[in-house]
Short mmCIF file of C-alpha atoms in Angstrom, two decimals:
data_model
loop_
_atom_site.label_atom_id
_atom_site.label_comp_id
_atom_site.label_asym_id
_atom_site.label_seq_id
_atom_site.Cartn_x
_atom_site.Cartn_y
_atom_site.Cartn_z
CA MET A 1 6.81 -14.55 3.18
CA GLU A 2 10.08 -13.34 4.70
CA ARG A 3 12.15 -15.08 2.04
CA LEU A 4 9.79 -14.27 -0.83
CA PHE A 5 9.83 -10.52 -0.14
CA LYS A 6 13.35 -10.38 1.40
CA LEU A 7 12.06 -8.68 4.55
CA GLN A 8 15.20 -9.16 6.65
CA GLU A 9 17.50 -8.11 3.83
CA LEU A 10 15.55 -4.87 3.37
CA GLY A 11 15.40 -4.12 7.09
CA THR A 12 11.70 -4.64 7.71
CA ASN A 13 9.29 -7.20 9.19
CA MET A 14 5.83 -8.60 8.57
CA LYS A 15 4.04 -6.41 11.14
CA THR A 16 5.52 -3.22 9.67
CA GLU A 17 4.67 -4.25 6.11
CA VAL A 18 1.05 -5.11 7.01
CA LEU A 19 0.60 -1.78 8.81
CA ALA A 20 2.15 0.01 5.82
CA GLY A 21 -0.26 -1.78 3.46
CA LEU A 22 -3.25 -0.80 5.63
CA THR A 23 -2.05 2.82 5.65
CA THR A 24 -1.61 2.96 1.87
CA PHE A 25 -4.99 1.36 1.25
CA LEU A 26 -6.86 3.72 3.55
CA THR A 27 -5.29 6.80 1.96
CA MET A 28 -6.22 5.68 -1.57
CA ALA A 29 -9.53 3.84 -0.94
CA TYR A 30 -11.42 6.93 -2.14
CA ILE A 31 -10.75 5.84 -5.75
CA ILE A 32 -13.21 2.95 -5.31
CA VAL A 33 -16.04 5.48 -4.97
CA VAL A 34 -14.69 8.50 -6.88
CA ASN A 35 -13.72 6.72 -10.10
CA PRO A 36 -17.21 5.22 -10.71
CA ALA A 37 -18.80 8.58 -9.85
CA ILE A 38 -16.68 10.39 -12.48
CA LEU A 39 -16.97 7.79 -15.25
CA SER A 40 -20.72 7.32 -14.74
CA ALA A 41 -21.04 10.94 -15.98
CA ALA A 42 -19.81 9.60 -19.33
CA GLY A 43 -22.56 6.98 -19.33
CA VAL A 44 -20.48 4.05 -18.06
CA PRO A 45 -22.59 1.97 -15.60
CA PHE A 46 -21.55 2.75 -12.00
CA ASN A 47 -21.39 -0.90 -10.92
CA GLN A 48 -19.28 -1.81 -13.94
CA VAL A 49 -16.69 0.84 -13.04
CA PHE A 50 -16.83 -0.11 -9.36
CA VAL A 51 -15.78 -3.70 -10.13
CA ALA A 52 -13.32 -2.62 -12.85
CA THR A 53 -11.60 -0.12 -10.53
CA ILE A 54 -11.07 -2.75 -7.83
CA LEU A 55 -9.94 -5.54 -10.19
CA ALA A 56 -7.50 -3.25 -12.05
CA ALA A 57 -6.03 -2.21 -8.69
CA VAL A 58 -5.81 -5.82 -7.49
CA ILE A 59 -4.12 -7.05 -10.68
CA GLY A 60 -1.65 -4.16 -11.01
CA THR A 61 -0.71 -4.06 -7.33
CA ALA A 62 -0.33 -7.86 -7.08
CA VAL A 63 1.96 -7.90 -10.14
CA MET A 64 3.94 -5.05 -8.55
CA ALA A 65 4.23 -7.06 -5.32
CA PHE A 66 5.45 -10.33 -6.80
CA SER A 67 7.44 -9.21 -9.84
CA ALA A 68 9.04 -5.99 -8.61
CA ASN A 69 8.87 -6.43 -4.80
CA TYR A 70 8.14 -2.73 -4.33
CA PRO A 71 5.70 -1.15 -1.80
CA ILE A 72 3.88 0.66 -4.60
CA ALA A 73 0.14 0.40 -5.25
CA ILE A 74 -1.47 0.61 -8.69
CA ALA A 75 -5.01 1.85 -9.41
CA PRO A 76 -6.94 3.90 -12.00
CA GLY A 77 -5.48 7.41 -12.02
CA MET A 78 -7.28 10.60 -11.12
CA GLY A 79 -7.16 13.12 -13.95
CA MET A 80 -7.32 10.51 -16.67
CA ASN A 81 -10.88 9.65 -15.61
CA ALA A 82 -11.90 13.32 -15.87
CA TYR A 83 -10.15 13.54 -19.26
CA PHE A 84 -12.00 10.41 -20.41
CA THR A 85 -15.35 11.98 -19.46
CA SER A 86 -14.49 15.27 -21.18
CA VAL A 87 -13.49 13.45 -24.43
CA VAL A 88 -16.79 11.55 -24.45
CA ALA A 89 -18.68 14.82 -23.89
CA THR A 90 -16.79 17.01 -26.39
CA GLN A 91 -16.35 14.43 -29.17
CA GLY A 92 -19.89 13.12 -28.90
CA LEU A 93 -18.63 9.54 -29.13
CA SER A 94 -19.61 6.41 -27.21
CA TYR A 95 -17.58 5.44 -24.19
CA GLN A 96 -16.89 2.08 -25.87
CA ILE A 97 -14.81 3.90 -28.50
CA ILE A 98 -12.83 5.86 -25.90
CA PHE A 99 -12.20 2.65 -23.96
CA GLY A 100 -10.84 1.34 -27.27
CA ALA A 101 -8.36 4.24 -27.18
CA VAL A 102 -7.44 3.34 -23.58
CA PHE A 103 -6.89 -0.29 -24.63
CA LEU A 104 -4.60 0.72 -27.52
CA ALA A 105 -2.66 3.02 -25.19
CA GLY A 106 -2.31 0.09 -22.78
CA ILE A 107 -0.98 -2.20 -25.53
CA LEU A 108 1.54 0.44 -26.64
CA PHE A 109 2.44 0.97 -22.99
CA LEU A 110 3.05 -2.78 -22.60
CA LEU A 111 5.16 -2.96 -25.76
CA LEU A 112 7.28 0.01 -24.61
CA THR A 113 7.83 -1.72 -21.29
CA PHE A 114 9.51 -4.64 -23.05
CA THR A 115 12.01 -2.22 -24.60
CA LYS A 116 14.70 -0.42 -22.65
CA LEU A 117 13.10 2.98 -23.31
CA ARG A 118 11.27 3.36 -20.01
CA GLU A 119 14.21 2.18 -17.93
CA LEU A 120 16.38 4.53 -19.99
CA ILE A 121 14.01 7.41 -19.14
CA ILE A 122 14.41 6.72 -15.40
CA GLU A 123 18.19 6.45 -15.69
CA SER A 124 18.49 9.56 -17.90
CA ILE A 125 16.71 11.86 -15.46
CA PRO A 126 19.39 13.84 -13.56
CA ASP A 127 19.52 13.49 -9.78
CA SER A 128 18.39 17.08 -9.18
CA LEU A 129 15.19 16.46 -11.18
CA LYS A 130 14.61 13.15 -9.38
CA TYR A 131 14.75 14.97 -6.04
CA GLY A 132 12.50 17.67 -7.49
CA ILE A 133 9.96 15.09 -8.68
CA ALA A 134 9.84 13.43 -5.25
CA SER A 135 9.47 16.78 -3.48
CA GLY A 136 6.93 18.07 -6.01
CA ILE A 137 4.82 14.97 -5.40
CA GLY A 138 5.17 15.66 -1.67
CA LEU A 139 3.76 19.18 -2.05
CA PHE A 140 1.10 17.84 -4.43
CA ILE A 141 -0.25 15.27 -1.98
CA ALA A 142 0.01 17.71 0.94
CA PHE A 143 -2.05 20.19 -1.08
CA ILE A 144 -4.60 17.46 -1.83
CA GLY A 145 -4.83 16.80 1.91
CA LEU A 146 -5.28 20.50 2.68
CA ARG A 147 -8.06 20.82 0.11
CA MET A 148 -9.82 17.60 1.14
CA SER A 149 -9.86 18.72 4.76
CA GLY A 150 -11.11 22.23 4.00
CA ILE A 151 -8.02 23.80 5.60
CA VAL A 152 -7.51 25.63 2.30
CA VAL A 153 -10.32 26.50 -0.11
CA ALA A 154 -10.70 28.09 -3.53
CA ASN A 155 -10.52 31.88 -3.56
CA LYS A 156 -11.16 34.17 -6.54
CA SER A 157 -8.68 36.90 -5.62
CA ASN A 158 -5.77 34.66 -4.60
CA LEU A 159 -6.69 31.19 -5.98
CA VAL A 160 -6.54 29.64 -2.49
CA ALA A 161 -7.20 30.87 1.04
CA LEU A 162 -7.67 29.51 4.53
CA GLY A 163 -10.93 27.64 4.98
CA ASP A 164 -13.58 27.95 7.66
CA PHE A 165 -12.11 26.50 10.85
CA HIS A 166 -15.61 26.20 12.31
CA GLU A 167 -16.52 23.44 9.84
CA PRO A 168 -16.73 20.06 11.64
CA VAL A 169 -14.73 18.22 8.92
CA THR A 170 -11.97 20.84 9.10
CA ILE A 171 -11.91 20.75 12.90
CA LEU A 172 -11.62 16.94 12.85
CA SER A 173 -8.85 17.14 10.22
CA ILE A 174 -6.82 19.53 12.39
CA ILE A 175 -7.34 17.24 15.39
CA GLY A 176 -6.18 14.32 13.22
CA ILE A 177 -3.06 16.21 12.13
CA PHE A 178 -2.02 16.95 15.73
CA ILE A 179 -2.77 13.39 16.89
CA THR A 180 -0.62 11.99 14.07
CA LEU A 181 2.14 14.57 14.64
CA ILE A 182 2.32 13.66 18.33
CA LEU A 183 2.42 9.92 17.55
CA ASN A 184 5.13 10.47 14.93
CA ALA A 185 7.17 12.78 17.16
CA ARG A 186 7.06 10.09 19.85
CA LYS A 187 8.37 7.65 17.20
CA ILE A 188 5.44 5.26 17.68
CA LYS A 189 5.44 2.59 14.96
CA GLY A 190 2.45 2.74 12.66
CA SER A 191 1.77 6.35 13.70
CA LEU A 192 0.01 7.22 10.42
CA PHE A 193 -2.37 4.26 10.62
CA ILE A 194 -3.01 4.70 14.35
CA GLY A 195 -3.66 8.40 13.72
CA MET A 196 -6.27 7.54 11.08
CA LEU A 197 -7.89 4.99 13.38
CA ILE A 198 -8.18 7.45 16.31
CA THR A 199 -9.47 10.18 13.98
CA ALA A 200 -12.12 7.78 12.62
CA ILE A 201 -13.29 6.94 16.16
CA ILE A 202 -13.52 10.65 17.06
CA GLY A 203 -15.35 11.27 13.77
CA TYR A 204 -17.88 8.58 14.64
CA PHE A 205 -18.67 10.20 18.00
CA MET A 206 -18.84 13.63 16.33
CA GLY A 207 -21.55 12.23 14.05
CA LEU A 208 -19.41 12.65 10.91
CA LEU A 209 -18.84 8.96 10.18
CA HIS A 210 -21.97 7.09 9.15
CA PHE A 211 -22.20 3.40 8.27
CA ASP A 212 -25.00 2.09 6.03
CA GLY A 213 -24.08 -1.48 6.71
CA ILE A 214 -20.71 -3.22 6.57
CA ALA A 215 -20.83 -5.86 3.81
CA SER A 216 -22.71 -6.34 0.56
CA VAL A 217 -22.75 -8.73 -2.40
CA PRO A 218 -20.52 -7.32 -5.18
CA PRO A 219 -21.98 -6.59 -8.64
CA SER A 220 -21.40 -9.21 -11.35
CA ILE A 221 -18.12 -9.14 -13.25
CA LYS A 222 -18.27 -8.88 -17.03
CA PHE A 223 -16.21 -7.74 -19.99
CA PHE A 224 -17.77 -5.47 -22.55
CA ASP A 225 -17.11 -4.94 -26.24
CA LEU A 226 -14.46 -2.33 -26.99
CA ASP A 227 -14.94 -0.36 -30.20
CA ILE A 228 -11.32 -0.31 -31.37
CA SER A 229 -12.30 0.25 -35.02
CA GLY A 230 -14.01 3.48 -33.92
CA VAL A 231 -10.65 4.81 -32.72
CA PHE A 232 -9.30 4.58 -36.27
CA SER A 233 -12.48 5.68 -38.06
CA HIS A 234 -12.61 8.83 -35.91
CA SER A 235 -8.81 9.36 -36.03
CA LEU A 236 -8.45 9.52 -32.23
CA TYR A 237 -4.67 9.27 -32.39
CA THR A 238 -4.04 12.31 -30.19
CA VAL A 239 -6.38 10.81 -27.57
CA VAL A 240 -4.40 7.55 -27.57
CA PHE A 241 -1.15 9.54 -27.37
CA ALA A 242 -2.52 11.64 -24.49
CA PHE A 243 -3.48 8.54 -22.48
CA LEU A 244 -0.10 6.95 -23.26
CA LEU A 245 2.06 10.00 -22.50
CA VAL A 246 0.38 10.98 -19.25
CA THR A 247 0.31 7.39 -17.98
CA ILE A 248 4.00 6.84 -18.76
CA PHE A 249 5.17 9.96 -16.98
CA ASP A 250 2.66 9.87 -14.12
CA THR A 251 3.75 6.33 -13.30
CA THR A 252 7.45 6.96 -13.91
CA GLY A 253 7.37 10.10 -11.77
CA THR A 254 5.49 8.43 -8.93
CA ILE A 255 7.73 5.35 -8.95
CA ILE A 256 10.80 7.61 -8.80
CA GLY A 257 9.26 9.65 -5.97
CA VAL A 258 8.26 6.64 -3.89
CA ALA A 259 11.52 4.77 -4.60
CA GLU A 260 13.55 7.86 -3.65
CA GLN A 261 11.69 8.13 -0.35
CA ALA A 262 12.16 4.41 0.35
CA ASP A 263 15.87 4.64 -0.57
CA LEU A 264 15.43 2.06 -3.34
CA ILE A 265 17.27 3.98 -6.09
CA LYS A 266 20.90 2.87 -6.25
CA ASP A 267 23.52 4.88 -8.20
CA GLY A 268 20.77 6.66 -10.11
CA LYS A 269 19.20 3.37 -11.20
CA LEU A 270 16.03 1.63 -10.09
CA PRO A 271 16.48 -2.15 -9.80
CA ARG A 272 13.66 -4.20 -11.38
CA ALA A 273 12.29 -1.06 -13.06
CA LYS A 274 10.94 -3.09 -15.99
CA SER A 275 8.89 -5.29 -13.64
CA ALA A 276 7.46 -2.26 -11.84
CA LEU A 277 6.47 -0.58 -15.09
CA THR A 278 5.00 -3.81 -16.49
CA ALA A 279 2.58 -3.99 -13.54
CA ASP A 280 1.03 -0.67 -14.55
CA ALA A 281 0.89 -1.58 -18.26
CA ILE A 282 -0.90 -4.88 -17.55
CA ALA A 283 -3.41 -3.22 -15.22
CA THR A 284 -4.17 -0.47 -17.79
CA THR A 285 -4.75 -2.99 -20.59
CA ILE A 286 -6.96 -5.35 -18.55
CA GLY A 287 -8.75 -2.45 -16.83
CA SER A 288 -9.87 -1.01 -20.18
CA THR A 289 -11.62 -4.30 -21.07
CA LEU A 290 -13.48 -4.23 -17.76
CA GLY A 291 -14.49 -0.58 -17.83
CA THR A 292 -11.97 1.78 -16.27
CA THR A 293 -9.43 4.36 -17.38
CA PRO A 294 -5.61 3.99 -17.35
CA THR A 295 -4.00 2.94 -14.10
CA THR A 296 -0.97 4.55 -12.52
CA ALA A 297 1.35 4.12 -9.57
CA TYR A 298 -0.33 5.89 -6.65
CA ILE A 299 1.33 8.79 -4.85
CA GLU A 300 -0.50 7.64 -1.71
CA SER A 301 2.02 4.75 -1.65
CA THR A 302 4.32 7.27 0.04
CA SER A 303 2.14 7.05 3.15
CA GLY A 304 2.88 3.32 3.35
CA VAL A 305 6.59 3.95 2.84
CA ALA A 306 6.47 6.57 5.60
CA ALA A 307 4.88 3.88 7.81
CA GLY A 308 7.90 1.64 7.15
CA GLY A 309 6.86 -0.30 4.03
CA ARG A 310 9.86 -1.38 1.96
CA THR A 311 8.80 -4.51 0.05
CA GLY A 312 6.14 -6.04 -2.15
CA LEU A 313 4.42 -7.40 0.96
CA THR A 314 3.07 -3.87 1.53
CA ALA A 315 1.66 -3.91 -2.02
CA LEU A 316 0.25 -7.43 -1.55
CA VAL A 317 -1.64 -6.28 1.56
CA VAL A 318 -3.09 -3.38 -0.47
CA ALA A 319 -4.16 -5.79 -3.24
CA ILE A 320 -5.84 -8.12 -0.73
CA LEU A 321 -7.66 -5.20 0.91
CA PHE A 322 -8.90 -4.01 -2.50
CA LEU A 323 -10.21 -7.51 -3.19
CA ILE A 324 -11.96 -7.65 0.20
CA SER A 325 -13.49 -4.23 -0.49
CA LEU A 326 -15.56 -5.85 -3.26
CA PHE A 327 -17.60 -7.28 -0.39
CA LEU A 328 -17.25 -4.33 2.00
CA SER A 329 -18.31 -1.44 -0.21
CA PRO A 330 -20.55 0.24 2.46
CA LEU A 331 -17.68 0.27 4.98
CA VAL A 332 -15.09 1.50 2.46
CA SER A 333 -17.50 4.16 1.17
CA ALA A 334 -18.04 5.47 4.71
CA ILE A 335 -14.31 5.73 5.47
CA SER A 336 -13.33 7.21 2.11
CA GLY A 337 -16.27 9.61 2.34
CA LEU A 338 -14.80 11.37 5.41
CA PRO A 339 -11.68 13.29 4.25
CA SER A 340 -10.59 14.00 7.83
CA ILE A 341 -9.44 10.39 8.21
CA THR A 342 -6.91 10.39 5.36
CA ALA A 343 -6.05 14.10 4.86
CA PRO A 344 -3.73 14.37 7.91
CA ALA A 345 -1.63 11.43 6.66
CA LEU A 346 -1.24 13.02 3.21
CA ILE A 347 -0.19 16.38 4.68
CA ILE A 348 2.40 14.83 7.01
CA VAL A 349 3.77 12.47 4.33
CA GLY A 350 4.23 15.54 2.11
CA SER A 351 6.75 16.87 4.62
CA PHE A 352 8.65 13.55 4.63
CA MET A 353 9.17 13.84 0.88
CA MET A 354 11.08 17.13 1.13
CA GLU A 355 14.19 15.33 2.40
CA GLY A 356 15.85 15.01 -1.02
CA LEU A 357 15.99 18.78 -1.50
CA ALA A 358 18.97 18.89 0.88
CA LYS A 359 20.96 17.02 -1.82
CA VAL A 360 20.28 19.60 -4.58
CA ASN A 361 23.07 22.09 -5.32
CA TRP A 362 20.99 25.27 -5.01
CA ARG A 363 24.00 27.45 -5.86
CA ALA A 364 24.18 25.93 -9.36
CA PHE A 365 21.41 27.75 -11.24
CA ASP A 366 21.32 25.24 -14.11
CA GLU A 367 20.46 22.50 -11.56
CA ALA A 368 18.41 24.58 -9.13
CA PHE A 369 15.87 26.30 -11.39
CA PRO A 370 14.55 23.19 -13.25
CA THR A 371 14.20 21.47 -9.86
CA PHE A 372 12.34 24.48 -8.49
CA ALA A 373 10.12 24.57 -11.60
CA VAL A 374 9.12 20.91 -11.12
CA ILE A 375 8.36 21.43 -7.42
CA LEU A 376 6.32 24.57 -8.11
CA THR A 377 4.35 23.23 -11.07
CA MET A 378 3.07 19.92 -9.72
CA PRO A 379 0.83 21.26 -6.92
CA LEU A 380 -0.23 24.37 -8.84
CA THR A 381 -1.32 22.48 -11.97
CA GLY A 382 -2.51 19.38 -10.11
CA SER A 383 -0.51 17.20 -12.50
CA ILE A 384 2.62 15.13 -11.92
CA ALA A 385 3.09 14.75 -15.69
CA THR A 386 2.98 18.53 -16.25
CA GLY A 387 5.59 19.07 -13.54
CA ILE A 388 7.87 16.52 -15.19
CA ALA A 389 7.26 18.15 -18.59
CA ILE A 390 8.35 21.56 -17.28
CA GLY A 391 11.50 19.98 -15.84
CA PHE A 392 12.29 18.21 -19.12
CA ILE A 393 11.86 21.47 -21.04
CA THR A 394 13.78 23.87 -18.76
CA TYR A 395 16.67 21.58 -17.81
CA PRO A 396 18.19 21.09 -21.31
CA ILE A 397 17.56 24.72 -22.31
CA ILE A 398 19.39 26.14 -19.29
CA LYS A 399 22.20 23.58 -19.67
CA LEU A 400 22.60 24.50 -23.34
CA VAL A 401 22.85 28.24 -22.76
CA SER A 402 25.23 27.60 -19.85
CA GLY A 403 27.59 25.76 -22.19
CA LYS A 404 26.91 22.40 -20.54
CA GLY A 405 24.71 20.86 -23.23
CA LYS A 406 26.87 17.73 -23.41
CA ASP A 407 26.01 16.90 -19.80
CA VAL A 408 22.37 16.29 -20.77
CA HIS A 409 21.26 12.79 -21.84
CA PRO A 410 19.83 12.72 -25.42
CA ILE A 411 16.57 11.25 -24.06
CA ILE A 412 15.96 14.48 -22.11
CA TYR A 413 16.33 16.53 -25.32
CA ILE A 414 13.94 14.25 -27.22
CA PHE A 415 11.22 14.39 -24.59
CA GLY A 416 11.83 18.09 -24.02
CA VAL A 417 10.85 18.68 -27.67
CA ILE A 418 7.88 16.26 -27.41
CA PHE A 419 6.60 18.06 -24.30
CA LEU A 420 7.03 21.48 -25.95
CA ILE A 421 4.93 20.34 -28.92
CA GLN A 422 2.34 18.74 -26.65
CA MET A 423 1.98 21.83 -24.44
CA ALA A 424 1.85 24.16 -27.44
CA PHE A 425 -0.68 22.25 -29.55
CA PHE A 426 -2.49 19.92 -27.15
CA PRO A 427 -2.51 21.85 -23.84
CA ASN A 428 -5.66 20.18 -22.55
CA HIS A 429 -4.36 16.70 -23.19
#
C-alpha cells in the first residue's frame, strides 16, 4: 500500500489516510439516502437508485484512487438529481429517456477526457480564479453545514437569519463545533473524525440518534433499458448539454479546490489530471445505466484532506466504505439522518479553504473582482458551476477593458461566451 500510493513520498501514512477516508465518507454518506429520495419523485424505484448511487460512487472513487492517486471521492451530484426530476416533471417524459440523456452526456464527457481540452481548462484558469474557486467552495460547504444544523434558516426579509438555538439538533451541532474546534486547536490528529464520533455519542444519549437495526440484505442489482432514441426524437439536446456542462465544471472546480487545499497543484498544473477526470466520466456513464444522475467530485473530500488525506488510499477507503454500506443501510441512514454529526466538520473545513485568498493581489482590481465574484456567487446560488461561470465571464471582460486582454488564455474567452449564452437563454439549466 505504501509503495502503491506513495505514502512516504507525499508525507503521509496509512493511519492518517484511513482516518481521512472515514471522515470524507461520513460527511458525504447522506447522498446514499438523499439521492434515492429525490429521484424516486421522478418515478425511479427507490431501491434501484440506492444501489446505483453506491455502485457509481464505488466505481468512480476506486478509479480515482488507483489511476489518479488523489484523495477525492466521486458520487452522484446534488443539484443534477433535482434538475433530472424537474425535467421529467416539466417535459412529461419517462425517466428512461432522461437517463438516456445522462448516458449521452457521460459518453461525451468520456470522449472529452481523452482530449487535452479538460486539462487545458484547468491549466488556463488564472491563479487568482483558482484560489477564488477553492475559497468559494469553502464558503459553500460551510453554508451547507450552517443550514443543515439549523444555525441559519431561511428568512423572507433577509433571505437567511439565525435559527432557533433551542432546537435540539442545533444545540448538538454547536456542541459538535466546539468539540471539533478544541480538538483541532490542540492539534489532535483525526480531530474532524473524533469530533463526529463524540457528537454522535452525545446525540445518541440526547435521543436524537436512532438505529433501526445495523445491517440488511441489499436490493438486487440490475441494469435497465435506456431510451436513447427518445433523446433524439424529443430533441433533448439542451438537456444533454446542461448535464455535460454542469458536470464538467462542477468536477473541474471541485478537483481544483481540493487539490489546491492539499497542495497538489504544481506550477499551475495538476499532475494526472486526465486520470482524475476520467474517473468521473466513467462513473457518470455506468451510473446512468444503473439508475442514477451524473456523478461529480465531492466537495466533502476537503474534510478528508483537512484530516491529512493526501493520496488515493483516502479515496480507496471511501470506496470500500460505500461498498460496505450496501449491507449497512440502516446504520448509514441513521448517521446521515442526523445533520449535527457532519455539519460541524463542513463548517470548520470551510475555514481551512480560505487560505489561498492570502495569495490573491487584492490591489489589482482586474484580478480581485473576478475572484470576489466567484467567492460570492457559489454560496449564494448554491452552485459551484455558476460561480465558475461568473468568474469566466467577468475575468476576460475586466482584463479587456484594462488593456490586458492578451494576458487571458483563449479558452477563458471561449467559455466566457458559452456561459453568457447559457445564462441568458438557459438560466435554469
